[in-house]
Tab-separated table of C-alpha atoms in Angstrom:
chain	number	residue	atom	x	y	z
A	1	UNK	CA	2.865	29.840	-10.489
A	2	UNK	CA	5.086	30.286	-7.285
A	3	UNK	CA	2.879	27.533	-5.189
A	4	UNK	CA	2.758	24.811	-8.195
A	5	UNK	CA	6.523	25.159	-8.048
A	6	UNK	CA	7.154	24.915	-4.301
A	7	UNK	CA	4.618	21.600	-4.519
A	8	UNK	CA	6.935	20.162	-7.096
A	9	UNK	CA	9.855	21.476	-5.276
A	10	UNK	CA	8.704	19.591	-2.524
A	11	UNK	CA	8.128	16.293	-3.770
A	12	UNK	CA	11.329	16.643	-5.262
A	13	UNK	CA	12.488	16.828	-1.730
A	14	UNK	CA	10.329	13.920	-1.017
A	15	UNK	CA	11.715	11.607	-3.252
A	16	UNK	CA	15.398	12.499	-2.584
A	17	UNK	CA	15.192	11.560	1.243
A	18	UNK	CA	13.014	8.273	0.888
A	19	UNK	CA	15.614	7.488	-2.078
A	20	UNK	CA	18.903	8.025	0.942
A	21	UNK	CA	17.365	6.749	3.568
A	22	UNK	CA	14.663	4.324	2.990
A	23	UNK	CA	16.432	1.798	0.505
A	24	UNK	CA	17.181	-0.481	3.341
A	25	UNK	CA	13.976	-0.780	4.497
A	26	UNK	CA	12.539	-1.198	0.758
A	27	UNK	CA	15.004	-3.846	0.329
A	28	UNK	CA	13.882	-5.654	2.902
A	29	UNK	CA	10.175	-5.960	1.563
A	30	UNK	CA	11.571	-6.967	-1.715
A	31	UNK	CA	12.756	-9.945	-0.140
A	32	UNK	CA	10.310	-10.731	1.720
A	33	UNK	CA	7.507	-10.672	-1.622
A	34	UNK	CA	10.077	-12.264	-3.725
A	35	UNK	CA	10.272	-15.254	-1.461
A	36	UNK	CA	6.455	-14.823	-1.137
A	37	UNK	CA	6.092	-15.132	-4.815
A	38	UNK	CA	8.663	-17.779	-5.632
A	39	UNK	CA	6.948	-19.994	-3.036
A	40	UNK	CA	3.451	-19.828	-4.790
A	41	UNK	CA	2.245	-16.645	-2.584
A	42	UNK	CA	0.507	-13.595	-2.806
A	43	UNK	CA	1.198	-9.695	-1.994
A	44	UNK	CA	-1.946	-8.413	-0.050
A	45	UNK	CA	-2.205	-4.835	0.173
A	46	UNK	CA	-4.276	-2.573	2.231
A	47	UNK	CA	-5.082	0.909	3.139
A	48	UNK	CA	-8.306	3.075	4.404
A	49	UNK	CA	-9.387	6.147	2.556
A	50	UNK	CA	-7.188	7.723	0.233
A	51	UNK	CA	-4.815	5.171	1.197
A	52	UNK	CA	-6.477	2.784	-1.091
A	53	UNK	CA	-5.955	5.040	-4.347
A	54	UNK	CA	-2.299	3.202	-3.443
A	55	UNK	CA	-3.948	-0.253	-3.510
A	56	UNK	CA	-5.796	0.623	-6.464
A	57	UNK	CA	-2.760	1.619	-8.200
A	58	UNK	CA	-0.710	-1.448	-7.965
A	59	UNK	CA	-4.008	-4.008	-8.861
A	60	UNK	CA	-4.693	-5.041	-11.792
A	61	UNK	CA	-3.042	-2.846	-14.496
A	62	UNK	CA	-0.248	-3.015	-17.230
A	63	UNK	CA	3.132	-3.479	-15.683
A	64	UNK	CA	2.229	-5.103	-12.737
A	65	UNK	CA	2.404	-8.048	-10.680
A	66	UNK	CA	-0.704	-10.407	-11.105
A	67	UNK	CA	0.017	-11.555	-7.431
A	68	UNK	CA	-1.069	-8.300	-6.063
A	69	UNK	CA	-4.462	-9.284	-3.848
A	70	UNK	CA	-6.251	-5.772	-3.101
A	71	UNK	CA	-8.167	-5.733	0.343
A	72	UNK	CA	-10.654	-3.152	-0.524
A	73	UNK	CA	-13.706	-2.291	1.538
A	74	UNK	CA	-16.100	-0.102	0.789
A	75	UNK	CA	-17.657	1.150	3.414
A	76	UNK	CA	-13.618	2.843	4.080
A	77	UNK	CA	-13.981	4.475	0.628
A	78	UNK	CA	-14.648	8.408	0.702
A	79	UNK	CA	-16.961	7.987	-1.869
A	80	UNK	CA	-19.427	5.760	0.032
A	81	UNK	CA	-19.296	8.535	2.629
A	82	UNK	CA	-16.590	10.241	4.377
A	83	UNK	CA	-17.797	10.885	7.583
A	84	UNK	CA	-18.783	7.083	7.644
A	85	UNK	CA	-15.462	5.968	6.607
A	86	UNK	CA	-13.646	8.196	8.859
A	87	UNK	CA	-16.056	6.851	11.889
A	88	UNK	CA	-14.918	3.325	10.705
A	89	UNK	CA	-11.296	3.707	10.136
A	90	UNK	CA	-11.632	4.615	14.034
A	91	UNK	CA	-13.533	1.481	15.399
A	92	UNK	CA	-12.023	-1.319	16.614
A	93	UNK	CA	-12.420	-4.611	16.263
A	94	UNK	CA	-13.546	-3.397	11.901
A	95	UNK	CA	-9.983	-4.177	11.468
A	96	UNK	CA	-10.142	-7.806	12.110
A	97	UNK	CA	-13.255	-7.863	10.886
A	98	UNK	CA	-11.960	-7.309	7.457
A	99	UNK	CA	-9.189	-9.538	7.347
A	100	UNK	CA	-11.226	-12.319	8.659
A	101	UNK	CA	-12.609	-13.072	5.536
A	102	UNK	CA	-9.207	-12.666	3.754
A	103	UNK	CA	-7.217	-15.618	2.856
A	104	UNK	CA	-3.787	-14.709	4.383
A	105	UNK	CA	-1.130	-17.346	4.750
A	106	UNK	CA	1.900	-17.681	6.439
A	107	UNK	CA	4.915	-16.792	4.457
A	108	UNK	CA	3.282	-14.129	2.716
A	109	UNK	CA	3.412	-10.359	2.698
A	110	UNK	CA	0.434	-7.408	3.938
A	111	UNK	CA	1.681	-3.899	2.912
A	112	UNK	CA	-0.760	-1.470	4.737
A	113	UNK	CA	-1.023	2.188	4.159
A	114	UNK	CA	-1.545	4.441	6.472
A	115	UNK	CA	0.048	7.660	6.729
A	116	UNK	CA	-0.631	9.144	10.489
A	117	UNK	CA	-0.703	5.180	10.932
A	118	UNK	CA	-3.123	5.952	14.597
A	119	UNK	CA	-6.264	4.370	13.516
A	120	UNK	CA	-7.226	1.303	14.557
A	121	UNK	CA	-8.234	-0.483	11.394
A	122	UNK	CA	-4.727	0.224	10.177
A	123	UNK	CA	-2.890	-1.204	13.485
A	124	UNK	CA	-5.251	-3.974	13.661
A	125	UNK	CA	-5.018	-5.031	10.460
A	126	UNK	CA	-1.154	-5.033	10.876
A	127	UNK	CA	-1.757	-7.090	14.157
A	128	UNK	CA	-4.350	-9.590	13.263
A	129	UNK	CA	-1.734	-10.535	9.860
A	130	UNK	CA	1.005	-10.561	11.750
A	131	UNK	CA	-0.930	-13.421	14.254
A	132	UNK	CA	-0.901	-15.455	10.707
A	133	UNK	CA	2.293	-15.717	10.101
A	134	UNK	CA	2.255	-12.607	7.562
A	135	UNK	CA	4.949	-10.364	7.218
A	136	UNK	CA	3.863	-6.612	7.430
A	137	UNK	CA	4.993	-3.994	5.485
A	138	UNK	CA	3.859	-0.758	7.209
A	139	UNK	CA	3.656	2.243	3.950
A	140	UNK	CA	3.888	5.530	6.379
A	141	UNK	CA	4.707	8.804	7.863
A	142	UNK	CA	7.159	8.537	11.216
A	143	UNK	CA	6.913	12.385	11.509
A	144	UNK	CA	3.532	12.133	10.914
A	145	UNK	CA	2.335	9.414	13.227
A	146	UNK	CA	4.835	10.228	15.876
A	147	UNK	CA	3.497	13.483	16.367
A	148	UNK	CA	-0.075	11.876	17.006
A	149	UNK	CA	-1.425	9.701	19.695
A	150	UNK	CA	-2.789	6.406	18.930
A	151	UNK	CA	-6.601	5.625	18.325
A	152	UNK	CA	-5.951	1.542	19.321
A	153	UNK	CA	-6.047	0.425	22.590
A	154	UNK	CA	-2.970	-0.969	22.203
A	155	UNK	CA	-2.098	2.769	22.660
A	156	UNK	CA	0.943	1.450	19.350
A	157	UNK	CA	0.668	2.915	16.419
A	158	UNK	CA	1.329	0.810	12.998
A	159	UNK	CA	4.710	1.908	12.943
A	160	UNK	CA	5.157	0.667	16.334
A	161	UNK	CA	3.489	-3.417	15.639
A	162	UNK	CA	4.823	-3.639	11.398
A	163	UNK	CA	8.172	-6.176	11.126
A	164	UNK	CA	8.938	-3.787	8.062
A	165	UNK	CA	8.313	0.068	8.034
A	166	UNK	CA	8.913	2.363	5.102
A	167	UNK	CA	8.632	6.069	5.810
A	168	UNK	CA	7.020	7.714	2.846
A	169	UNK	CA	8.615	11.083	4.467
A	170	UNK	CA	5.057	13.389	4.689
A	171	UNK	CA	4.728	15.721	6.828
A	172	UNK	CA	2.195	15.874	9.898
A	173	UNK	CA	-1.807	17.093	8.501
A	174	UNK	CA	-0.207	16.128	4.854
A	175	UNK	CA	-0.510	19.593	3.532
A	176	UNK	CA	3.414	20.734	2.534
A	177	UNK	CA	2.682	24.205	0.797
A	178	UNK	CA	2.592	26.735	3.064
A	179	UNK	CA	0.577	29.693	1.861
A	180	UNK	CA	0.373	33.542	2.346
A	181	UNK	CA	-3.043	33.164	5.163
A	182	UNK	CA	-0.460	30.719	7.184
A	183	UNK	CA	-3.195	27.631	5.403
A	184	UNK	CA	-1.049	24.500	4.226
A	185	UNK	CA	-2.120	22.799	1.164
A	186	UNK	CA	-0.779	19.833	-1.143
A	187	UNK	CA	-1.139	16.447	-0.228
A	188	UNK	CA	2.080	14.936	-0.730
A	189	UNK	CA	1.970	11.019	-0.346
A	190	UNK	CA	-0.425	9.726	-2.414
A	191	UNK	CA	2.164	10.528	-4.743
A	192	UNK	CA	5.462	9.172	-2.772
A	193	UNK	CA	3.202	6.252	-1.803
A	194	UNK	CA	2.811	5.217	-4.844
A	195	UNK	CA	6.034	5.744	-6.460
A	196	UNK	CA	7.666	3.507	-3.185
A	197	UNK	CA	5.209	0.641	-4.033
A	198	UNK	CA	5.795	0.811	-7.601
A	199	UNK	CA	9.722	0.767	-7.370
A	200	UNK	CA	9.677	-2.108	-5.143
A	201	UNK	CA	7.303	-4.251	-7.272
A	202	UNK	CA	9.412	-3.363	-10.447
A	203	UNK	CA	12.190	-4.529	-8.007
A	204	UNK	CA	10.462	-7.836	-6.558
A	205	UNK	CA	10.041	-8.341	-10.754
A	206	UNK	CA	13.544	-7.871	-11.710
A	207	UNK	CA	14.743	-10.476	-8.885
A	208	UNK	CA	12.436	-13.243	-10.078
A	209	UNK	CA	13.575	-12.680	-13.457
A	210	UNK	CA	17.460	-13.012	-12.375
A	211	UNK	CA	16.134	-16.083	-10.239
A	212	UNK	CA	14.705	-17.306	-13.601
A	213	UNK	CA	11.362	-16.928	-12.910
A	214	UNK	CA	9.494	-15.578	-15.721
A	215	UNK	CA	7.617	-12.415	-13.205
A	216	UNK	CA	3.830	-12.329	-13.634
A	217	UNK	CA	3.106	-9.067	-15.102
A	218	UNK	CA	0.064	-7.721	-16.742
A	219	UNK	CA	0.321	-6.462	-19.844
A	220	UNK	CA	-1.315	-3.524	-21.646
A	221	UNK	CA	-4.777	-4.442	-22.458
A	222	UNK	CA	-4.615	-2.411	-25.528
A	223	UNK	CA	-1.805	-4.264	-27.356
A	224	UNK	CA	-2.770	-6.745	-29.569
A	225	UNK	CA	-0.712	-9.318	-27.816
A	226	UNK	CA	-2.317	-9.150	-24.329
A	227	UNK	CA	-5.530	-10.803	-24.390
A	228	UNK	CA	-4.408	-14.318	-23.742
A	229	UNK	CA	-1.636	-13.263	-21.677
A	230	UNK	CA	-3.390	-11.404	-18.988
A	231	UNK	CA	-6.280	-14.296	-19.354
A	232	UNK	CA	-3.686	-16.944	-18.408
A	233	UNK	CA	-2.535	-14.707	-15.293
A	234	UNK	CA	-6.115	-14.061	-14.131
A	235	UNK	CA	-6.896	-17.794	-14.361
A	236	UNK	CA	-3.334	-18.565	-12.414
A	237	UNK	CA	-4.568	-16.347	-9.853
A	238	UNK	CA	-8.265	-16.388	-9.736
A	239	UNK	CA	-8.393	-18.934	-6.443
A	240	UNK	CA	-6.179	-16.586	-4.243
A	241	UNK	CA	-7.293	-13.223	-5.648
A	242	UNK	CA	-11.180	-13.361	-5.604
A	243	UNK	CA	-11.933	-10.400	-7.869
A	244	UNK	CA	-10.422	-12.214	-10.430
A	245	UNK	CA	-13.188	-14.519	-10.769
A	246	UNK	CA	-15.603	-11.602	-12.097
């Protein structure tokens, strides 16, 4: 069981460093989405490939903020096709494309995901919010996309055009288990991802409740309190947040 160890080992590590030396940055997108919220706005969040297991994470589920708006697209899902998605999450202008049809507003908050952060769906994104008055929240590896060359012809990467980045500390290629053929293996930051996006909506909750501002969280769907509850959120919701509506 030596390689299950080192994984856990490692996103022990993980954890520890975005813990010491990301807090600053995290508690600067807290502010940001709690003045978001408390003005009548929405968290958008967005991310290409396995990226959006992140966005799918934090939509839509007990314990979390109703004012998350997922900007899925399918065609970027590996599902639909990986060699498609990976030939989209490369061509510009699909970026835009996708946020065109979103209804961003000033004042509000886009967290994109992107760990190498090169692509230009990711950058673009990040660019064509930011033109909106949006603040940006950029969910990524510096190692990672430092070591890399950008795919926008910007020649920035998302690190380089977000007002807010959070380094999710993965390593370059993802794999962080190194073993005995030289091969790396272990994807690390779905996992860190997640738990950074998590903390910081618990957090963005917390400070609405001190600001007396009951936080709009989902409840379980399998208590036998929640029906009405989560109803009354979806309805609250359902004109910024169009999946909702289904």
């Amino acid at each position: 069981m030596e390689h299950l160890r080192q994984y856990f080992a490692v996103l022990e590590q993980h954890m520890e460093k975005i813990l010491t030396s990301q807090t600053e940055a995290m508690e600067q997108a807290v502010k940001a989405m709690v003045e978001c919220v408390r003005r009548g706005g929405v968290i958008h969040v967005f991310g290409a490939g396995h990226s959006q297991l992140v966005v799918e994470e934090v939509w839509y589920r007990a314990g979390q903020l109703a004012c998350v708006n997922p900007l899925f697209d399918q065609n970027l899902w590996p599902h639909n096709g990986p060699r498609k998605g990976s030939r989209l999450e490369r061509l510009e202008g699909y970026g835009r494309s996708i946020l065109a049809d979103q209804d961003l507003r000033p004042g509000e908050v886009l967290v994109v995901v992107s760990n190498s952060g090169r692509n230009a769906v990711a950058v673009e994104a990040a660019l064509a919010a930011k033109e909106r008055g949006v603040t940006v929240v950029a969910l990524t590896s510096l190692e990672y996309s430092k070591s890399v060359q950008s795919r926008h012809s910007s020649g920035r990467r998302l690190f380089e055009v977000a007002d807010i980045v959070i380094d999710n500390q993965g390593v370059p290629g993802e794999a962080a288990v190194r073993l005995p053929s030289g091969t790396r293996a272990g994807a690390t930051t779905t996992v860190t991802n997640v738990a950074i996006l998590n903390a910081i909506l618990v957090q963005v909750a917390g400070e609405l409740a001190r600001q007396g501002i009951e936080p709009p969280v989902f409840q379980s769907a399998n208590l036998d309190t929640s029906s009405e509850h989560n109803l009354r959120l979806l309805d609250r919701y359902s004109d910024r947040i169009p999946l909702y509506k289904h």
